[in-house]
GROMACS .gro file of C-alpha atoms in nm:
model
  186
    1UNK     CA    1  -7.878  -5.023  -7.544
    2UNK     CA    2  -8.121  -5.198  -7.772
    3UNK     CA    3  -8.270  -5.488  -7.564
    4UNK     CA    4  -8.420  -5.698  -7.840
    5UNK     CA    5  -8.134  -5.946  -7.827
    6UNK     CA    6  -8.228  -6.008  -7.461
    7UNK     CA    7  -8.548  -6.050  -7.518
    8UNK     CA    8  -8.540  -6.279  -7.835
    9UNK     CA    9  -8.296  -6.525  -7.533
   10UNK     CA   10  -8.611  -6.493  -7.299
   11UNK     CA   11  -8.823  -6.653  -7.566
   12UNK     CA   12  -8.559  -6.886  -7.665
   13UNK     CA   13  -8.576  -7.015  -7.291
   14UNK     CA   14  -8.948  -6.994  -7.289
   15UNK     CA   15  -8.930  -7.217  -7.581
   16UNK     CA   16  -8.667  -7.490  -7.372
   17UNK     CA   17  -8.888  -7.421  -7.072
   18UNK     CA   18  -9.180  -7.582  -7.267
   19UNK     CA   19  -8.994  -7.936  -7.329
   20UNK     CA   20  -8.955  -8.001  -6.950
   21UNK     CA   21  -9.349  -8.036  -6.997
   22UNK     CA   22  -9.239  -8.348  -7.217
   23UNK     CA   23  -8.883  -8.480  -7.087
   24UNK     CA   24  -8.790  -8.373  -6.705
   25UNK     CA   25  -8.459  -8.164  -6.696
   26UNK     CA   26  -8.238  -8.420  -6.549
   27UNK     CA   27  -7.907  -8.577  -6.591
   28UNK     CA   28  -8.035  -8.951  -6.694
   29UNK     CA   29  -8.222  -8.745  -6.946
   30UNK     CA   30  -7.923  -8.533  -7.092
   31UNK     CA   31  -7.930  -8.801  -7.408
   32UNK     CA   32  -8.249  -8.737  -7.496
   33UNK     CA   33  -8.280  -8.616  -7.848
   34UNK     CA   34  -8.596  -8.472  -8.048
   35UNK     CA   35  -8.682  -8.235  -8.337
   36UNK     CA   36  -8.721  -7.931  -8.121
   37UNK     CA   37  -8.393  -7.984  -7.928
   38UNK     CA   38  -8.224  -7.966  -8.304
   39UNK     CA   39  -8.458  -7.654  -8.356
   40UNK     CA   40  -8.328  -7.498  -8.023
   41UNK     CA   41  -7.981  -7.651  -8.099
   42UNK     CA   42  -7.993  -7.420  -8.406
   43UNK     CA   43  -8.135  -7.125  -8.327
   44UNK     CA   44  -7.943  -7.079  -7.988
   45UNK     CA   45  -7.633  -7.169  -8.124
   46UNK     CA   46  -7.679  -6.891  -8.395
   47UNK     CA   47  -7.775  -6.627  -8.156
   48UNK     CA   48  -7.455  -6.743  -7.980
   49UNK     CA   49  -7.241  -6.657  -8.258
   50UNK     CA   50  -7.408  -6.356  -8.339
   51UNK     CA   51  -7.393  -6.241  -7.932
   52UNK     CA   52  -7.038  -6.331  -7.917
   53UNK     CA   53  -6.952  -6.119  -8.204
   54UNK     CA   54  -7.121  -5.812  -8.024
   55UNK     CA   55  -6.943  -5.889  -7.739
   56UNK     CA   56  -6.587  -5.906  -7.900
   57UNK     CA   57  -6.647  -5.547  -8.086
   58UNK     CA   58  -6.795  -5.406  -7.738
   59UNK     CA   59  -6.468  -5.486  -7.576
   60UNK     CA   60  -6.240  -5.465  -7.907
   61UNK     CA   61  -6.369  -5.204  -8.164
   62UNK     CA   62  -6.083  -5.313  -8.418
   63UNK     CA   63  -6.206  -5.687  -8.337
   64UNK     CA   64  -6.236  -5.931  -8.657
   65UNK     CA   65  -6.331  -6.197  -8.451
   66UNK     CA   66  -6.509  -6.417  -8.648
   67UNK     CA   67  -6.495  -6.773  -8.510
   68UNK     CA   68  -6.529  -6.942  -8.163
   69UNK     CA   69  -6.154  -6.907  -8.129
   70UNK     CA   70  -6.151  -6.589  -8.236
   71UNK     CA   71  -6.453  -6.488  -7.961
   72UNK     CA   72  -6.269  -6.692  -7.688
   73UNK     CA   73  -5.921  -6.433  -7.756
   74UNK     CA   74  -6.104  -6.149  -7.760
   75UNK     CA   75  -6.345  -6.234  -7.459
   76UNK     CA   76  -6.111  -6.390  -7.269
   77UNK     CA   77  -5.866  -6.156  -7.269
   78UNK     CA   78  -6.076  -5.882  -7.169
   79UNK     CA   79  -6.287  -6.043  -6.886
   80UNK     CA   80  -5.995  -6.315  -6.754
   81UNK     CA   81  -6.214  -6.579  -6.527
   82UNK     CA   82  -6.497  -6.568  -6.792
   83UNK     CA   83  -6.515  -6.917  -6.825
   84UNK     CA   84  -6.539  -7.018  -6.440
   85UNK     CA   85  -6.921  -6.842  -6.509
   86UNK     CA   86  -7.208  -7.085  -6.366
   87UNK     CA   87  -7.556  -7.043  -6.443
   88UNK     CA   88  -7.792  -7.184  -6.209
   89UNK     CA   89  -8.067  -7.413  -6.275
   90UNK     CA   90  -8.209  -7.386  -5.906
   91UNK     CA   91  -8.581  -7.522  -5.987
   92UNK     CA   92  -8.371  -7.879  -6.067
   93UNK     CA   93  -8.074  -7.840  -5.833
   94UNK     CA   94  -7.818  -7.801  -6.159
   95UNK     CA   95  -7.553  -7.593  -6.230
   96UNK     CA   96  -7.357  -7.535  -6.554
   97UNK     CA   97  -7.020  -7.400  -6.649
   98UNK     CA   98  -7.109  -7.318  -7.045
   99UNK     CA   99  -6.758  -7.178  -7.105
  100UNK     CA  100  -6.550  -7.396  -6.878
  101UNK     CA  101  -6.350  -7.520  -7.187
  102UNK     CA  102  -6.266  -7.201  -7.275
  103UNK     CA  103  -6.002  -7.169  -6.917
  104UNK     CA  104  -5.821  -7.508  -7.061
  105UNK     CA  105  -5.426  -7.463  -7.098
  106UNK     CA  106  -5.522  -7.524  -7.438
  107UNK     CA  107  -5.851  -7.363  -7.457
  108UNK     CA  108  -6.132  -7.514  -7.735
  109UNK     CA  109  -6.487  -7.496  -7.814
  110UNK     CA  110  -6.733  -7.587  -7.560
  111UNK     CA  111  -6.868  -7.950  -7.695
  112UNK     CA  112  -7.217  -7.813  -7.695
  113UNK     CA  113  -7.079  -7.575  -7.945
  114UNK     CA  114  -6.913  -7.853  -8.134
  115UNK     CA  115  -7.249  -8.024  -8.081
  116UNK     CA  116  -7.430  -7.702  -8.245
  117UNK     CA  117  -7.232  -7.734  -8.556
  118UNK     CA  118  -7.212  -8.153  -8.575
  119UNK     CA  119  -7.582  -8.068  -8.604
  120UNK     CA  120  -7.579  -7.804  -8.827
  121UNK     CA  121  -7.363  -7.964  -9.105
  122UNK     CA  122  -7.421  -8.322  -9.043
  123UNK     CA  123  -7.774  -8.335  -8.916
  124UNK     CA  124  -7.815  -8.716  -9.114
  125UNK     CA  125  -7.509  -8.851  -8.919
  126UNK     CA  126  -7.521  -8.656  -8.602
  127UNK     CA  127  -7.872  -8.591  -8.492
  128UNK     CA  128  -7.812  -8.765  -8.164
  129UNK     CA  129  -7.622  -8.446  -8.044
  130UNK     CA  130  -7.920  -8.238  -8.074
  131UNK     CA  131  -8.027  -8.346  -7.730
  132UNK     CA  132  -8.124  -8.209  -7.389
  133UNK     CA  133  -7.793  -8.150  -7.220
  134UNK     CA  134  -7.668  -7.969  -7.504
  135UNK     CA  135  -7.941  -7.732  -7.552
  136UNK     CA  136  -7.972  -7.645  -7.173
  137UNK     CA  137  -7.535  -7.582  -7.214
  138UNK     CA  138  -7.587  -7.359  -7.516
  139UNK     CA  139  -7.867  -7.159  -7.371
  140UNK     CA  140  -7.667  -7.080  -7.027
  141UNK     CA  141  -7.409  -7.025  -7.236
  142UNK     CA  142  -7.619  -6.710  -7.394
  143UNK     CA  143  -7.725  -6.604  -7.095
  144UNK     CA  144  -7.351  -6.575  -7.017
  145UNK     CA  145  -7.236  -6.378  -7.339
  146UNK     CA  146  -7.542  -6.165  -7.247
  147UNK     CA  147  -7.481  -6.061  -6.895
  148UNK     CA  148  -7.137  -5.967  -7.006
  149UNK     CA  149  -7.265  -5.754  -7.286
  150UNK     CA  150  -7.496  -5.589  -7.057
  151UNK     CA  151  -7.260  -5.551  -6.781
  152UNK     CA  152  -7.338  -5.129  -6.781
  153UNK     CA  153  -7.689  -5.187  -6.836
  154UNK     CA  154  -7.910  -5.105  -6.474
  155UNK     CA  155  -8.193  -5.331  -6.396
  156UNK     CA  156  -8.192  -5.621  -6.723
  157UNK     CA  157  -8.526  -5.718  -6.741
  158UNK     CA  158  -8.771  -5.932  -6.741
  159UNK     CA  159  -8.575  -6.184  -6.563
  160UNK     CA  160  -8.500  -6.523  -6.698
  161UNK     CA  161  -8.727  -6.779  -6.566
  162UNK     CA  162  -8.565  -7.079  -6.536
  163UNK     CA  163  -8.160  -6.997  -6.510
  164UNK     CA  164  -8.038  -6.777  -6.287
  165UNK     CA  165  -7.713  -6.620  -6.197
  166UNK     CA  166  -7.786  -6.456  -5.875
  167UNK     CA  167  -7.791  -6.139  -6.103
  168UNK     CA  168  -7.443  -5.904  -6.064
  169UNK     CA  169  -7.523  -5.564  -5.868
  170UNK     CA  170  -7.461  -5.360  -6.184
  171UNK     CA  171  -7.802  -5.533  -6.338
  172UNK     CA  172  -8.002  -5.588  -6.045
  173UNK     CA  173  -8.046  -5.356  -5.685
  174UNK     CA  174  -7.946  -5.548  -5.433
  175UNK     CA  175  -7.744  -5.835  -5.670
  176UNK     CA  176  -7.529  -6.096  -5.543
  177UNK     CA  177  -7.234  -6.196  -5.733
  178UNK     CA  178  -7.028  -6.030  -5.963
  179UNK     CA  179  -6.914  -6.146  -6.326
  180UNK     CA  180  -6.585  -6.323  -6.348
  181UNK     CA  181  -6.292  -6.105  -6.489
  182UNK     CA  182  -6.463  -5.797  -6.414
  183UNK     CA  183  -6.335  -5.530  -6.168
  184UNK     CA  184  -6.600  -5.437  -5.987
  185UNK     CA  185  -6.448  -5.085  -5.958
  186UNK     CA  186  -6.433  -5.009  -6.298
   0.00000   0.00000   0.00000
């Protein structure tokens, strides 16, 4: 499988890495907004969309999925648990559930997605949204559309340097957890 995806996330993180040098990763700082969060914003949130759609046709061949409802059917149905996923953020003691909305009785976009487009479309009204918290959300939520797609691939590497999922045993000798909504035997 062509890695360049993963690797164009690694320098996405690098990238969000680099801000901590200017604004600590921390709750009381979730608010904070700046020009490069709305360039991360952006450019996660479009390899998002882009991942997602890999995803969907990797599970669903037929798939026509074309909008974050669309990828939550398709993804959703085929790993069931997907959205109880937490990445790890163990350098700052955080966790995050980038999907969580997703296991809702009535399931909707994560707000960091709704975030991704406010931004987007309405950058003059809504730059506020293009802020720490949402940019940290957005990029474990790539790593989680990623570790799904690459569920068959052995030994996904370079690492990530900053989240962390206690990498599954099909990516990493000696791994630790498995994905939600996969069977492990299968």
């Amino acid at each position: 499988m062509d890695l360049s995806a993963w690797h164009y996330f690694l320098s996405l993180e690098r990238d969000f890495e680099r801000t901590i040098n200017f604004v600590e990763l921390a709750s009381a700082n979730s608010i904070a907004y700046s020009q490069e969060y709305a360039k991360l914003l952006l450019l996660i949130g479009s390899e998002v969309d882009i991942t997602a759609k890999v995803l969907c046709r990797d599970v669903n061949t037929s798939s026509n999925a074309a909008t974050i409802v669309d990828y939550q059917q398709d993804i959703c149905s085929a790993f069931p648990g997907m959205h109880t996923i937490e990445i790890a953020i163990s350098r700052y003691q955080m966790a995050i559930q980038p999907w969580s909305s997703w296991g809702d009785v009535s399931p909707e976009s994560p707000g960091w997605w709704k975030a991704y487009n406010k931004v987007k479309h309405h950058r003059d009204t809504d730059f506020p949204k293009a802020n720490q918290g949402n940019v940290v959300s957005a990029l474990c939520g790539l790593l989680a559309l990623h570790l799904y797609l690459h569920r068959s691939t052995d030994h996904l590497q370079p690492y990530p340097k900053l989240l962390e999922y206690s990498f599954p045993e099909t990516l990493v000798v000696g791994g630790s957890k498995a994905l939600p909504g996969i069977n492990p035997s299968a």
